[in-house]
């Protein structure tokens, strides 16, 4: 009985001590940091890293922050410099500045990104788009994207938020501008097609001129040769023609070869009727 009483006296203090020790420990998981709040001195100036740490129960409290990179889409509809409506979607990869986590907790709380990023994102998008015409937003998209990224990086730093990546993922225009762009593209295609037809016709014309010049030059050369050769060339062509005719007739069964005093003769012999 006495032993049981002594044991119960030990168990109670041990249980109380274990509870106190457990409440004095807190864990910071990987990818997180902790901000320590003290009831007397307020927020401690330094964030606590990963691992198990001690605090004073009731007097101190640990607030965990996810410091991993998180994606967020920011969408807005605004007007361009030439008063065309533009809808944009911005993809932002952000994380808090670990060195300034206590300041973030003091000024913005745990939902700092929800409070800041949509606001400054819309602000930067509208200010940047207003500096360009709608057509420039298409042709100079890289310049527009770079300016949005730089301006948004600077604005986010004012709130101790670091941006790892900023990019335009979506950009659309009003129906009137879209229709005008389509009509312009069709007109450009028609103009290119007409230009091709004209160039092809010009090339064919030049080819015809070259062929005609070549034929004229050939005819001129032949004419000069004939004039130079005179009657001898004509007589030569007559002899060649006569030989071809004689050769053709000699192969005909109805034509006979008869020697003559002034030359050979070819006579056509009628075929006998059966």
C-alpha positions as a printed NumPy array, in Angstrom:
array([[   0.   ,    0.   ,    0.   ],
       [   2.779,    2.381,    0.914],
       [   4.642,    1.455,   -2.275],
       [   1.571,    2.237,   -4.363],
       [   1.247,    5.618,   -2.741],
       [   4.889,    6.384,   -3.387],
       [   4.503,    5.295,   -7.034],
       [   1.441,    7.477,   -7.507],
       [   3.321,   10.388,   -6.057],
       [   6.067,    9.856,   -8.665],
       [   3.741,    9.292,  -11.619],
       [   1.891,   12.565,  -11.194],
       [   5.006,   14.781,  -11.243],
       [   6.466,   12.76 ,  -14.101],
       [   3.284,   13.166,  -16.132],
       [   3.214,   16.873,  -15.437],
       [   6.888,   17.143,  -16.345],
       [   6.386,   15.192,  -19.589],
       [   3.486,   17.445,  -20.519],
       [   5.545,   20.553,  -19.849],
       [   8.499,   19.217,  -21.848],
       [   6.229,   18.236,  -24.737],
       [   4.6  ,   21.642,  -24.792],
       [   8.049,   23.243,  -24.733],
       [   9.112,   21.47 ,  -27.961],
       [   8.01 ,   22.303,  -31.493],
       [   9.021,   20.88 ,  -34.861],
       [   9.737,   22.817,  -38.065],
       [   9.258,   20.488,  -41.106],
       [  11.356,   20.608,  -44.261],
       [  10.488,   23.549,  -46.491],
       [   9.174,   25.571,  -43.541],
       [  10.438,   28.256,  -41.183],
       [   9.029,   29.364,  -37.835],
       [   8.414,   32.829,  -36.457],
       [   8.462,   32.953,  -32.66 ],
       [   5.987,   35.231,  -30.885],
       [   6.701,   36.242,  -27.283],
       [   3.874,   37.625,  -25.131],
       [   6.231,   40.131,  -23.506],
       [   8.684,   41.106,  -26.238],
       [   6.524,   40.475,  -29.318],
       [   7.806,   38.865,  -32.533],
       [  11.373,   37.633,  -32.328],
       [  13.641,   39.216,  -35.002],
       [  14.988,   35.925,  -36.407],
       [  13.154,   33.031,  -38.041],
       [  13.771,   29.476,  -36.803],
       [  15.063,   26.839,  -39.214],
       [  14.063,   23.218,  -39.739],
       [  14.229,   20.742,  -36.849],
       [  13.072,   20.526,  -33.223],
       [  13.31 ,   23.609,  -31.014],
       [  12.414,   24.771,  -27.497],
       [  10.077,   27.527,  -26.403],
       [   8.547,   28.687,  -23.149],
       [   5.019,   27.284,  -22.906],
       [   2.186,   29.823,  -22.742],
       [   4.716,   32.661,  -22.973],
       [   5.901,   31.88 ,  -26.492],
       [   4.183,   30.568,  -29.634],
       [   5.648,   29.318,  -32.953],
       [   4.038,   30.293,  -36.292],
       [   5.035,   28.095,  -39.249],
       [   5.611,   29.508,  -42.742],
       [   5.833,   27.495,  -45.957],
       [   8.902,   28.93 ,  -47.721],
       [   8.758,   26.691,  -50.798],
       [   8.106,   28.16 ,  -54.241],
       [   4.387,   28.352,  -54.999],
       [   2.696,   29.039,  -58.366],
       [  -0.128,   31.521,  -58.785],
       [  -2.111,   32.766,  -61.777],
       [  -3.086,   36.433,  -61.947],
       [  -5.702,   37.457,  -64.521],
       [  -6.948,   40.886,  -65.522],
       [  -8.78 ,   42.704,  -68.318],
       [  -7.61 ,   46.191,  -69.18 ],
       [  -7.274,   48.684,  -72.034],
       [  -4.291,   49.182,  -74.325],
       [  -2.876,   52.519,  -75.464],
       [  -5.217,   52.542,  -78.481],
       [  -8.23 ,   51.675,  -76.292],
       [  -8.456,   47.992,  -77.23 ],
       [  -9.589,   45.582,  -74.521],
       [  -6.942,   43.02 ,  -73.588],
       [  -7.29 ,   39.995,  -71.302],
       [  -4.064,   38.653,  -69.802],
       [  -3.104,   35.835,  -67.466],
       [   0.197,   35.968,  -65.622],
       [   1.886,   32.954,  -64.021],
       [   3.963,   33.889,  -60.976],
       [   6.316,   31.624,  -58.986],
       [   6.886,   33.187,  -55.565],
       [   8.261,   32.542,  -52.092],
       [   8.765,   34.676,  -48.977],
       [  12.112,   36.247,  -48.141],
       [  13.252,   34.064,  -45.225],
       [  15.338,   36.809,  -43.643],
       [  12.273,   39.034,  -43.394],
       [   9.693,   36.472,  -42.263],
       [   9.12 ,   38.253,  -38.916],
       [   8.346,   41.503,  -40.779],
       [   5.999,   39.644,  -43.12 ],
       [   4.145,   38.197,  -40.128],
       [   3.892,   41.575,  -38.451],
       [   2.613,   43.438,  -41.513],
       [   0.763,   40.848,  -43.604],
       [   0.189,   37.681,  -41.584],
       [   0.18 ,   34.116,  -42.871],
       [  -1.801,   34.813,  -46.07 ],
       [   0.718,   37.397,  -47.285],
       [   0.719,   36.12 ,  -50.889],
       [  -3.065,   36.217,  -51.152],
       [  -3.109,   39.797,  -49.917],
       [  -0.245,   41.147,  -52.027],
       [   0.27 ,   39.289,  -55.311],
       [  -3.182,   39.741,  -56.942],
       [  -3.139,   43.444,  -56.077],
       [   0.337,   44.307,  -57.344],
       [  -0.06 ,   41.918,  -60.289],
       [  -3.149,   43.747,  -61.56 ],
       [  -1.472,   47.081,  -60.902],
       [   1.62 ,   46.224,  -62.962],
       [  -0.351,   44.568,  -65.773],
       [  -2.657,   47.543,  -66.255],
       [   0.172,   50.078,  -66.071],
       [   2.299,   48.182,  -68.599],
       [  -0.446,   47.352,  -71.102],
       [  -1.522,   51.013,  -71.166],
       [   1.898,   51.921,  -72.622],
       [   1.486,   49.787,  -75.78 ],
       [  -0.907,   49.603,  -78.711],
       [  -2.72 ,   46.308,  -79.18 ],
       [  -0.618,   45.44 ,  -82.23 ],
       [   2.582,   46.19 ,  -80.279],
       [   1.501,   43.773,  -77.552],
       [   1.584,   41.05 ,  -80.216],
       [   4.729,   42.021,  -82.116],
       [   6.716,   43.056,  -79.012],
       [   5.488,   40.366,  -76.638],
       [   8.982,   39.614,  -75.294],
       [   9.564,   43.291,  -74.472],
       [   6.164,   43.547,  -72.782],
       [   6.79 ,   40.365,  -70.789],
       [  10.243,   41.575,  -69.67 ],
       [   8.857,   44.927,  -68.518],
       [   6.044,   43.264,  -66.577],
       [   8.544,   40.903,  -64.952],
       [  10.94 ,   43.675,  -63.917],
       [   8.204,   45.938,  -62.541],
       [   6.539,   43.099,  -60.654],
       [   9.858,   41.942,  -59.157],
       [  10.507,   45.429,  -57.81 ],
       [   6.992,   45.792,  -56.388],
       [   7.11 ,   42.372,  -54.72 ],
       [  10.441,   43.173,  -53.046],
       [   8.752,   46.055,  -51.264],
       [   6.661,   43.422,  -49.452],
       [   9.616,   41.031,  -48.912],
       [   8.327,   38.582,  -51.5  ],
       [  10.745,   36.997,  -53.973],
       [   9.582,   36.062,  -57.48 ],
       [  11.425,   33.185,  -59.144],
       [   9.585,   33.384,  -62.469],
       [   7.028,   35.632,  -64.165],
       [   5.536,   34.834,  -67.575],
       [   2.5  ,   35.697,  -69.695],
       [   0.557,   32.491,  -70.344],
       [  -2.562,   33.93 ,  -71.976],
       [  -3.374,   37.037,  -74.017],
       [  -6.607,   37.695,  -75.919],
       [  -8.184,   40.769,  -77.47 ],
       [ -11.685,   42.063,  -78.123],
       [ -13.77 ,   40.709,  -81.022],
       [ -13.354,   43.841,  -83.152],
       [  -9.566,   43.829,  -82.923],
       [  -9.365,   40.067,  -83.466],
       [ -11.545,   40.389,  -86.576],
       [  -9.395,   43.271,  -87.854],
       [  -6.228,   41.203,  -87.363],
       [  -7.751,   38.276,  -89.244],
       [  -8.787,   40.536,  -92.132],
       [  -5.305,   42.029,  -92.232],
       [  -3.741,   38.575,  -92.379],
       [  -6.078,   37.569,  -95.22 ],
       [  -5.221,   40.774,  -97.113],
       [  -1.504,   40.122,  -96.637],
       [  -1.893,   36.563,  -97.915],
       [  -3.813,   37.808, -100.969],
       [  -1.14 ,   40.434, -101.615],
       [   1.615,   37.823, -101.379],
       [  -0.309,   35.543, -103.733],
       [  -0.813,   38.365, -106.261],
       [   2.86 ,   39.282, -106.002],
       [   3.816,   35.68 , -106.74 ],
       [   1.535,   35.581, -109.797],
       [   3.014,   38.839, -111.12 ],
       [   6.576,   37.636, -110.576],
       [   5.813,   34.324, -112.285],
       [   4.277,   36.116, -115.284],
       [   7.303,   38.403, -115.496],
       [   9.661,   35.428, -115.423],
       [   7.678,   33.705, -118.175],
       [   7.738,   36.894, -120.252],
       [  11.487,   37.201, -119.834],
       [  11.906,   33.545, -120.814],
       [   9.807,   34.136, -123.953],
       [  11.925,   37.162, -124.864],
       [  15.109,   35.137, -124.417],
       [  13.733,   32.31 , -126.569],
       [  12.655,   34.769, -129.271],
       [  16.042,   36.451, -129.222],
       [  17.726,   33.051, -129.522],
       [  15.544,   32.044, -132.453],
       [  16.173,   35.371, -134.185],
       [  19.896,   34.978, -133.638],
       [  19.797,   31.445, -135.027],
       [  17.815,   32.56 , -138.075],
       [  20.249,   35.395, -138.631],
       [  23.196,   32.992, -138.423],
       [  21.59 ,   30.596, -140.912],
       [  20.788,   33.468, -143.252],
       [  24.379,   34.67 , -143.158],
       [  25.641,   31.144, -143.796],
       [  23.327,   30.736, -146.782],
       [  24.36 ,   34.047, -148.238],
       [  27.994,   33.093, -147.834],
       [  27.594,   29.632, -149.353],
       [  25.466,   30.853, -152.262],
       [  24.123,   28.354, -154.865],
       [  26.568,   25.636, -153.823],
       [  24.687,   25.037, -150.575],
       [  21.354,   24.883, -152.398],
       [  22.721,   22.358, -154.933],
       [  24.157,   20.3  , -152.074],
       [  20.759,   20.151, -150.338],
       [  19.127,   19.135, -153.663],
       [  21.583,   16.257, -154.072],
       [  20.948,   15.088, -150.49 ],
       [  17.207,   15.211, -151.067],
       [  17.505,   13.27 , -154.347],
       [  19.555,   10.569, -152.648],
       [  16.966,   10.188, -149.914],
       [  14.181,    9.868, -152.515],
       [  16.154,    7.322, -154.554],
       [  16.942,    5.285, -151.47 ],
       [  13.286,    5.209, -150.491],
       [  12.122,    4.164, -153.961],
       [  14.784,    1.475, -154.279],
       [  13.296,   -0.312, -151.32 ],
       [   9.893,   -0.49 , -153.045],
       [   9.194,   -3.878, -154.746],
       [   7.251,   -2.209, -157.555],
       [  10.232,   -0.047, -158.608],
       [  12.996,   -1.47 , -160.894],
       [  16.522,   -0.208, -161.411],
       [  17.396,    0.408, -165.132],
       [  20.859,    1.578, -166.256],
       [  20.9  ,    4.543, -168.628],
       [  23.506,    6.349, -170.672],
       [  23.259,    9.563, -168.759],
       [  22.744,    7.86 , -165.38 ],
       [  20.757,    5.188, -163.645],
       [  16.957,    5.181, -163.772],
       [  14.314,    3.849, -161.411],
       [  11.115,    2.693, -163.11 ],
       [   7.91 ,    1.675, -161.384],
       [   6.693,   -1.695, -162.639],
       [   2.983,   -2.361, -162.239],
       [   2.235,   -5.378, -160.112],
       [   0.478,   -8.343, -161.751],
       [  -3.111,   -8.949, -160.826],
       [  -3.863,  -12.467, -159.581]])
